[in-house]
Coordinates of C-alpha atoms and ligand atoms in Angstrom, one line a residue:
M1 CA 153.3 95.3 114.4
K2 CA 156.7 94.8 116.0
I3 CA 159.5 97.4 116.4
G4 CA 163.1 96.6 117.4
I5 CA 165.1 99.3 119.1
I6 CA 168.9 98.9 119.1
L7 CA 171.1 101.0 121.3
G8 CA 174.4 100.8 123.0
T9 CA 175.9 104.0 124.2
R10 CA 175.2 107.0 126.5
P11 CA 173.9 109.4 123.8
E12 CA 171.8 106.7 122.2
I13 CA 170.0 106.0 125.4
I14 CA 169.3 109.7 125.9
K15 CA 168.3 110.4 122.3
L16 CA 166.0 107.4 122.0
S17 CA 164.3 108.0 125.4
S18 CA 161.4 110.0 124.0
I19 CA 160.8 107.4 121.3
I20 CA 160.8 104.6 123.9
R21 CA 158.3 106.6 126.0
V22 CA 155.9 106.9 123.1
L23 CA 156.2 103.1 122.4
E24 CA 155.6 102.3 126.0
K25 CA 152.4 104.4 125.9
L26 CA 151.3 102.7 122.7
K27 CA 151.9 99.3 124.1
S28 CA 149.8 99.8 127.2
D29 CA 147.0 102.1 125.9
K30 CA 145.1 100.3 123.2
K31 CA 142.8 103.4 122.6
L32 CA 145.8 105.5 121.8
N33 CA 146.7 103.1 119.0
D34 CA 143.7 104.4 117.0
T35 CA 145.3 107.8 116.8
Y36 CA 148.5 106.2 115.5
N37 CA 147.1 104.8 112.2
N38 CA 144.9 102.1 113.7
I39 CA 147.9 100.0 114.7
N40 CA 146.8 96.8 116.4
N41 CA 148.9 94.9 118.9
M42 CA 151.9 97.2 118.7
N43 CA 154.8 95.7 120.4
Y44 CA 158.5 96.5 120.7
F45 CA 161.7 95.3 122.2
I46 CA 165.1 96.8 123.0
I47 CA 168.5 95.3 122.2
H48 CA 171.3 96.8 124.2
T49 CA 174.7 96.0 122.7
N50 CA 176.4 97.2 126.0
Q51 CA 179.0 99.1 124.0
H52 CA 178.8 101.3 127.1
Y53 CA 178.7 99.3 130.3
S54 CA 180.1 101.3 133.2
E55 CA 177.3 102.2 135.6
N56 CA 177.7 105.9 135.0
M57 CA 177.8 105.5 131.2
D58 CA 174.8 103.1 131.0
K59 CA 172.4 102.1 133.8
I60 CA 172.2 105.5 135.4
F61 CA 170.4 106.7 132.2
F62 CA 167.8 104.0 132.3
K63 CA 167.2 104.8 135.9
E64 CA 167.1 108.6 135.6
L65 CA 165.0 108.6 132.4
N66 CA 162.7 106.0 133.8
L67 CA 163.2 103.6 130.8
P68 CA 162.3 99.9 130.8
A69 CA 165.2 97.5 131.1
P70 CA 166.4 96.2 127.7
N71 CA 164.9 92.9 126.7
Y72 CA 168.3 91.7 125.4
N73 CA 171.8 92.6 126.5
L74 CA 174.7 91.5 124.3
N75 CA 177.5 92.4 126.7
V76 CA 179.8 93.3 123.8
G77 CA 181.8 95.9 125.8
S78 CA 185.0 97.6 124.4
G79 CA 187.3 96.4 121.7
T80 CA 188.8 97.3 118.3
H81 CA 186.3 98.6 115.8
G82 CA 186.2 95.3 113.8
E83 CA 186.0 93.1 116.9
Q84 CA 183.3 95.2 118.6
T85 CA 181.2 95.5 115.4
A86 CA 181.5 91.8 114.6
K87 CA 180.4 90.7 118.0
M88 CA 177.4 93.1 117.8
L89 CA 176.5 91.8 114.3
E90 CA 176.5 88.2 115.4
G91 CA 174.4 88.9 118.5
I92 CA 171.9 91.2 116.8
E93 CA 171.3 88.8 113.9
K94 CA 170.4 85.9 116.2
I95 CA 167.8 88.1 118.0
L96 CA 166.3 89.6 114.9
I97 CA 165.8 86.1 113.3
K98 CA 163.9 85.1 116.4
E99 CA 161.9 88.3 117.0
K100 CA 161.2 89.1 113.3
P101 CA 160.4 92.8 113.8
N102 CA 158.8 94.9 111.0
V103 CA 161.3 97.6 111.5
V104 CA 164.4 98.3 113.5
I105 CA 165.2 101.8 114.8
V106 CA 168.8 103.0 115.3
Q107 CA 170.0 106.4 116.4
G108 CA 173.2 108.4 115.6
D109 CA 176.6 107.3 114.4
T110 CA 178.2 104.7 116.8
N111 CA 179.4 101.2 116.0
T112 CA 176.2 100.0 117.5
V113 CA 174.2 101.9 114.9
L114 CA 176.2 100.5 112.0
A115 CA 175.9 96.9 113.3
G116 CA 172.2 97.3 113.9
A117 CA 171.5 98.7 110.5
L118 CA 173.7 96.1 108.7
A119 CA 172.3 93.1 110.5
S120 CA 168.7 94.3 109.9
S121 CA 169.1 95.1 106.2
K122 CA 170.8 91.8 105.4
L123 CA 167.8 90.1 106.9
K124 CA 165.5 92.3 104.8
I125 CA 164.1 94.0 107.9
K126 CA 163.4 97.7 107.3
V127 CA 165.8 100.2 109.0
A128 CA 164.7 103.6 110.5
H129 CA 167.7 105.9 111.1
V130 CA 167.1 108.6 113.6
E131 CA 169.5 111.7 113.3
S132 CA 170.2 110.8 109.7
G133 CA 172.0 113.0 107.2
L134 CA 174.7 114.5 109.5
R135 CA 178.0 114.9 107.7
S136 CA 181.4 116.3 108.8
Y137 CA 182.9 115.2 105.5
D138 CA 185.9 113.9 107.5
R139 CA 186.4 110.2 106.9
N140 CA 189.1 110.1 109.6
M141 CA 186.2 110.0 112.1
P142 CA 184.9 106.6 112.7
E143 CA 181.5 108.2 113.3
E144 CA 181.5 109.6 109.7
I145 CA 181.9 106.1 108.2
N146 CA 179.1 104.8 110.4
R147 CA 176.8 107.7 109.4
V148 CA 177.3 107.3 105.6
L149 CA 177.0 103.5 105.7
T150 CA 173.9 103.5 108.0
D151 CA 172.1 106.2 105.9
H152 CA 172.7 104.1 102.7
L153 CA 171.4 101.0 104.4
S154 CA 168.2 102.7 105.8
D155 CA 164.7 102.8 104.5
Y156 CA 163.4 105.6 106.6
L157 CA 165.8 108.5 107.2
F158 CA 164.7 110.9 110.0
T159 CA 166.8 114.1 109.7
P160 CA 166.9 116.8 112.3
T161 CA 167.1 119.7 109.8
E162 CA 166.8 120.7 106.1
I163 CA 170.7 120.9 105.9
A164 CA 170.9 117.2 106.8
K165 CA 168.2 116.3 104.2
K166 CA 170.2 118.2 101.5
N167 CA 173.3 116.1 102.5
L168 CA 171.3 112.9 101.8
L169 CA 169.9 114.2 98.5
K170 CA 173.4 115.0 97.3
E171 CA 174.3 111.4 97.9
G172 CA 171.5 110.2 95.7
I173 CA 169.2 109.0 98.5
E174 CA 165.5 109.2 97.4
Q175 CA 163.5 112.1 98.6
E176 CA 160.5 109.8 99.5
K177 CA 162.7 108.1 102.2
I178 CA 163.6 111.3 104.0
F179 CA 161.6 113.0 106.8
V180 CA 162.7 116.2 108.5
V181 CA 161.5 115.9 112.1
G182 CA 163.9 117.8 114.3
N183 CA 166.3 116.2 116.8
T184 CA 165.1 114.0 119.7
I185 CA 167.7 115.8 121.8
V186 CA 165.3 118.7 122.1
D187 CA 162.6 116.3 123.5
A188 CA 165.1 114.9 126.0
T189 CA 166.5 118.3 127.0
L190 CA 163.1 120.0 127.5
Q191 CA 161.5 117.0 129.2
N192 CA 164.4 116.6 131.6
I193 CA 165.5 120.1 132.4
K194 CA 162.2 120.7 134.0
I195 CA 162.6 117.6 136.2
A196 CA 166.2 118.5 137.1
E197 CA 165.3 122.1 138.0
E198 CA 162.9 120.8 140.7
R199 CA 165.5 118.7 142.4
D200 CA 167.1 120.3 145.4
D201 CA 169.8 117.6 145.6
I202 CA 170.9 118.5 142.1
K203 CA 171.0 122.2 142.8
N204 CA 173.1 121.4 145.9
F205 CA 175.4 119.2 143.9
I206 CA 176.1 122.0 141.4
K207 CA 176.5 124.5 144.3
T208 CA 179.1 122.3 146.0
L209 CA 181.0 121.7 142.8
S210 CA 181.2 125.3 141.8
N211 CA 181.3 127.0 145.3
G212 CA 178.4 128.9 144.0
E213 CA 180.7 130.7 141.6
E214 CA 180.9 131.1 137.8
Y215 CA 182.3 128.1 136.1
F216 CA 183.0 126.7 132.6
L217 CA 182.0 123.1 131.7
L218 CA 184.3 120.8 129.7
T219 CA 183.8 117.4 128.0
L220 CA 186.2 115.6 125.8
H221 CA 186.2 112.1 124.4
R222 CA 186.5 112.1 120.6
A223 CA 189.0 109.7 119.1
E224 CA 190.6 112.4 117.0
N225 CA 191.5 114.3 120.2
T226 CA 192.1 111.5 122.8
D227 CA 194.1 109.2 120.5
N228 CA 196.4 112.0 119.3
K229 CA 198.9 112.9 122.1
E230 CA 199.8 116.3 120.5
R231 CA 196.2 117.4 120.2
L232 CA 195.3 116.2 123.7
K233 CA 198.3 118.0 125.2
N234 CA 197.5 121.3 123.4
I235 CA 193.9 121.1 124.6
I236 CA 194.9 120.4 128.2
K237 CA 197.5 123.3 128.1
A238 CA 194.9 125.7 126.8
I239 CA 192.4 124.6 129.5
G240 CA 195.0 125.2 132.1
E241 CA 195.7 128.7 130.9
I242 CA 192.0 129.6 130.6
A243 CA 191.4 128.4 134.1
K244 CA 194.3 130.5 135.4
Y245 CA 193.5 133.6 133.4
H246 CA 189.8 133.7 134.4
N247 CA 190.5 132.4 137.9
N248 CA 187.5 130.3 137.1
K249 CA 186.6 126.7 137.9
I250 CA 186.5 124.4 134.9
I251 CA 184.2 121.4 135.8
F252 CA 185.3 118.3 133.8
P253 CA 183.1 115.2 133.9
I254 CA 185.7 112.9 132.3
H255 CA 184.8 110.1 129.8
P256 CA 186.6 106.9 130.7
R257 CA 188.3 106.9 127.3
T258 CA 189.9 110.3 128.1
E259 CA 191.0 109.4 131.6
N260 CA 192.7 106.2 130.2
R261 CA 194.5 108.2 127.5
L262 CA 195.6 111.0 129.8
K263 CA 197.1 108.5 132.1
E264 CA 198.8 106.7 129.3
Y265 CA 200.4 110.0 128.1
N266 CA 201.3 111.0 131.6
L267 CA 199.1 114.1 131.4
F268 CA 196.6 113.1 134.0
D269 CA 198.4 114.4 137.1
E270 CA 199.0 117.8 135.5
I271 CA 195.3 118.4 135.1
K272 CA 194.3 116.7 138.3
N273 CA 196.6 118.8 140.4
N274 CA 195.4 122.1 138.9
K275 CA 193.1 123.5 141.6
N276 CA 191.0 125.3 139.1
I277 CA 190.1 122.2 137.2
K278 CA 187.6 119.9 138.9
I279 CA 187.7 116.5 137.4
I280 CA 184.7 114.4 138.2
E281 CA 183.3 111.0 137.1
P282 CA 180.7 111.1 134.3
V283 CA 177.4 112.2 135.8
G284 CA 173.7 111.3 135.2
Y285 CA 171.6 113.2 132.6
L286 CA 169.7 115.4 135.1
E287 CA 173.0 116.5 136.8
F288 CA 174.7 117.1 133.4
L289 CA 171.8 119.2 132.0
M290 CA 171.9 121.4 135.1
L291 CA 175.7 121.6 134.8
E292 CA 175.3 122.8 131.3
K293 CA 172.4 125.2 132.0
N294 CA 174.3 127.0 134.8
A295 CA 177.7 127.1 133.0
R296 CA 179.1 130.4 131.8
L297 CA 180.5 128.6 128.8
I298 CA 180.9 125.1 127.5
L299 CA 184.0 123.6 125.9
T300 CA 183.4 120.2 124.2
D301 CA 184.1 117.9 121.3
S302 CA 180.8 116.0 121.9
G303 CA 178.0 116.1 119.3
G304 CA 175.1 116.0 121.8
V305 CA 176.7 118.7 124.0
Q306 CA 177.0 121.1 121.0
E307 CA 173.2 120.7 120.5
E308 CA 172.2 120.9 124.1
A309 CA 174.4 124.1 124.6
C310 CA 172.5 125.6 121.7
I311 CA 169.1 124.6 123.1
L312 CA 169.9 125.8 126.7
K313 CA 171.4 129.1 125.4
V314 CA 174.9 128.5 126.7
P315 CA 177.8 129.6 124.4
C316 CA 179.8 126.7 123.1
I317 CA 183.4 126.2 121.9
T318 CA 183.9 123.1 119.9
L319 CA 187.4 121.5 120.2
R320 CA 187.3 120.1 116.7
D321 CA 188.3 121.2 113.2
N322 CA 184.8 120.4 111.7
T323 CA 181.3 119.7 112.9
E324 CA 178.4 117.7 111.5
R325 CA 176.2 120.2 113.4
P326 CA 176.7 123.4 111.2
E327 CA 173.3 124.6 112.4
T328 CA 174.8 125.5 115.7
I329 CA 177.5 127.6 114.0
N330 CA 174.9 129.3 111.7
A331 CA 172.8 130.0 114.8
G332 CA 175.7 131.7 116.5
S333 CA 175.8 129.4 119.6
N334 CA 178.9 127.6 118.7
I335 CA 182.4 128.1 117.2
L336 CA 185.1 125.7 116.0
V337 CA 188.6 126.1 117.4
G338 CA 190.2 122.7 116.8
A339 CA 193.0 121.8 119.2
D340 CA 195.1 124.9 118.7
K341 CA 196.0 126.6 122.0
E342 CA 195.7 130.2 120.8
K343 CA 192.5 129.5 118.9
I344 CA 190.9 127.9 122.0
I345 CA 191.9 130.8 124.2
N346 CA 190.7 133.4 121.7
G347 CA 187.5 131.4 121.2
V348 CA 186.7 131.7 124.9
E349 CA 187.1 135.5 124.8
L350 CA 184.9 135.7 121.8
M351 CA 182.1 133.5 123.1
L352 CA 182.1 135.2 126.5
K353 CA 180.9 138.3 124.7
K354 CA 178.2 136.5 122.9
E355 CA 174.6 137.5 123.3
R356 CA 172.4 134.5 124.0
N357 CA 169.7 135.4 121.5
W358 CA 170.0 132.6 119.0
K359 CA 167.2 130.3 117.9
N360 CA 167.3 126.6 118.4
P361 CA 167.4 125.0 114.9
F362 CA 166.6 121.4 116.1
G363 CA 162.8 121.5 116.4
D364 CA 160.1 121.9 119.1
G365 CA 160.6 118.9 121.2
N366 CA 158.1 116.6 119.6
S367 CA 160.4 114.6 117.4
G368 CA 160.0 111.3 119.1
E369 CA 156.2 111.4 118.7
N370 CA 156.4 112.5 115.1
I371 CA 158.9 109.8 114.2
I372 CA 156.6 107.1 115.5
K373 CA 153.6 108.6 113.8
I374 CA 155.4 108.7 110.4
L375 CA 156.9 105.3 110.9
L376 CA 153.6 103.6 111.7
N377 CA 152.0 105.3 108.7
Q378 CA 154.8 104.1 106.3
I379 CA 154.9 100.4 107.3
Ligands
UD1_401 C1 181.6 105.9 121.4 C2 181.3 106.3 119.9 C3 181.3 107.8 119.8 C4 180.4 108.5 120.8 C5 180.7 108.0 122.2 C6 179.7 108.5 123.1 C7 182.1 104.7 118.2 C8 183.1 104.4 117.2 N1 182.3 105.7 119.0 O1 182.9 106.4 121.7 O2 180.9 108.1 118.5 O3 180.6 109.8 120.7 O4 180.7 106.6 122.2 O5 180.2 108.6 124.4 O6 181.1 104.0 118.3 N2 184.9 102.7 128.3 C9 184.6 102.4 129.7 N3 183.3 102.2 130.1 C10 182.3 102.3 129.2 C11 182.5 102.6 127.9 C12 183.9 102.8 127.4 O7 185.5 102.3 130.5 O8 181.2 102.1 129.6 C13 186.3 103.0 127.9 C14 187.0 101.7 127.5 O9 188.3 101.9 127.8 C15 186.9 101.8 125.9 C16 186.9 103.3 125.7 O10 186.2 103.9 126.8 O11 187.9 101.2 125.3 C17 186.2 103.7 124.4 O12 184.9 103.1 124.3 P1 184.1 102.9 122.9 O13 182.7 102.5 123.1 O14 185.0 102.1 122.0 O15 184.1 104.4 122.3 P2 183.8 105.8 122.9 O16 185.0 106.6 122.9 O17 183.0 105.6 124.1
UDP402 N1 176.2 113.5 129.2 C1 175.8 113.1 130.5 N2 176.8 113.0 131.5 C2 178.1 113.4 131.3 C3 178.4 113.8 130.0 C4 177.5 113.9 129.0 O1 174.6 112.8 130.7 O2 178.9 113.3 132.2 C5 175.2 113.5 128.1 C6 175.0 114.8 127.5 O3 174.0 115.6 128.1 C7 174.6 114.4 126.0 C8 175.3 113.1 125.9 O4 175.7 112.6 127.1 O5 173.2 114.3 125.9 C9 176.4 113.2 124.9 O6 177.2 112.1 124.9 P1 178.7 112.0 124.5 O7 179.3 113.3 124.6 O8 179.3 110.9 125.2 O9 178.5 111.5 122.9 P2 178.3 112.3 121.5 O10 177.1 113.1 121.6 O11 179.5 113.0 121.2 O12 178.2 111.1 120.6

């Protein structure tokens, strides 16, 4: 039994970490194999496309999450969608022909995911898609195209919720292929917040950043915001006004894509010179979880951050017009405000009044283990 894991970006490393941990345990503890459907000689390998490659978008997560180094690194890096995906396809195909895994696991909706699923399915290797069935129904998003195509190429579709399962059934995907297992982000959040809370250096880091005062946390990187000057400008203006009105720090670990675009549009200095906005480099997972947990409010366009805010019981304001995570809206932890200045400002006021009594809709934190159990039973 051989499993291939394909990953390439920050959220994939985080959301596959619990699955990789289970596979590591299975590889080394033969007795454990009996409890996983009598699998003999289970082995696995990791292909890293290196879609993300900066130290603080990549290696820091392997280190902090104590993950084994990838067996293969394709060094694909950045590029246009076609260029990046084509390089990945070529590199992945060569390795899969050599390794001949029984199944390949991909997670999420990035170009790495589409390339991994496409290369595998053309080689008639089974594909397992983790976090399947998410839909924003907005084809302007590159992620939506990757989601739909990957789901239709996959043999085992692991959805986080019943809503995601329904999305797949509506598209004609067979019921037998779909397994509702929760989201592995709950595994990652619950496993790592405990570790982070024990770390004095991280507590001190947060204290220094915030002066021990109340703060809001901001992340921003989606193409629909960063690659549209008007939207980005509106968001930055709203953030400036919110910081001023609340006389509150806004801590902003900035994605490299966003820093590049802000500089290109001559908006970077405006935000850097605002003493209420604290721009920092992207931080490691333990640091980020603690930044989230201690924030008064989170503003974001990230998928994973919408989920983590819901799990950690921090009100979230999503700087997008739609979300493929409607469960967070239904739970009451999240609202959509798009890139409209007034809506963002009003959204903050609304969410500041929010009682943090919602339920996490993404499962109990055992998704990684359940996915591997189901997968080994199916193959
Ligand atoms: C990608 C995913 C997006 C996901 C995000 C997670 C696609 C189409 N998009 O977006 O769904 O939410 O990852 O963070 O797959 N860069 C660096 N260092 C890095 C990585 C990127 O400097 O390690 C800069 C480069 O200038 C690059 C830009 O960021 O051109 C964008 O990187 P890319 O991987 O194309 O997309 P993301 O915006 O990161
Ligand atoms: N994250 C992190 N450090 C940061 C910003 C985010 O560790 O400085 C983590 C965050 O906790 C979440 C994931 O990165 O688990 C989300 O990744 P991102 O927002 O880049 O992508 P998306 O989820 O939108 O695809």
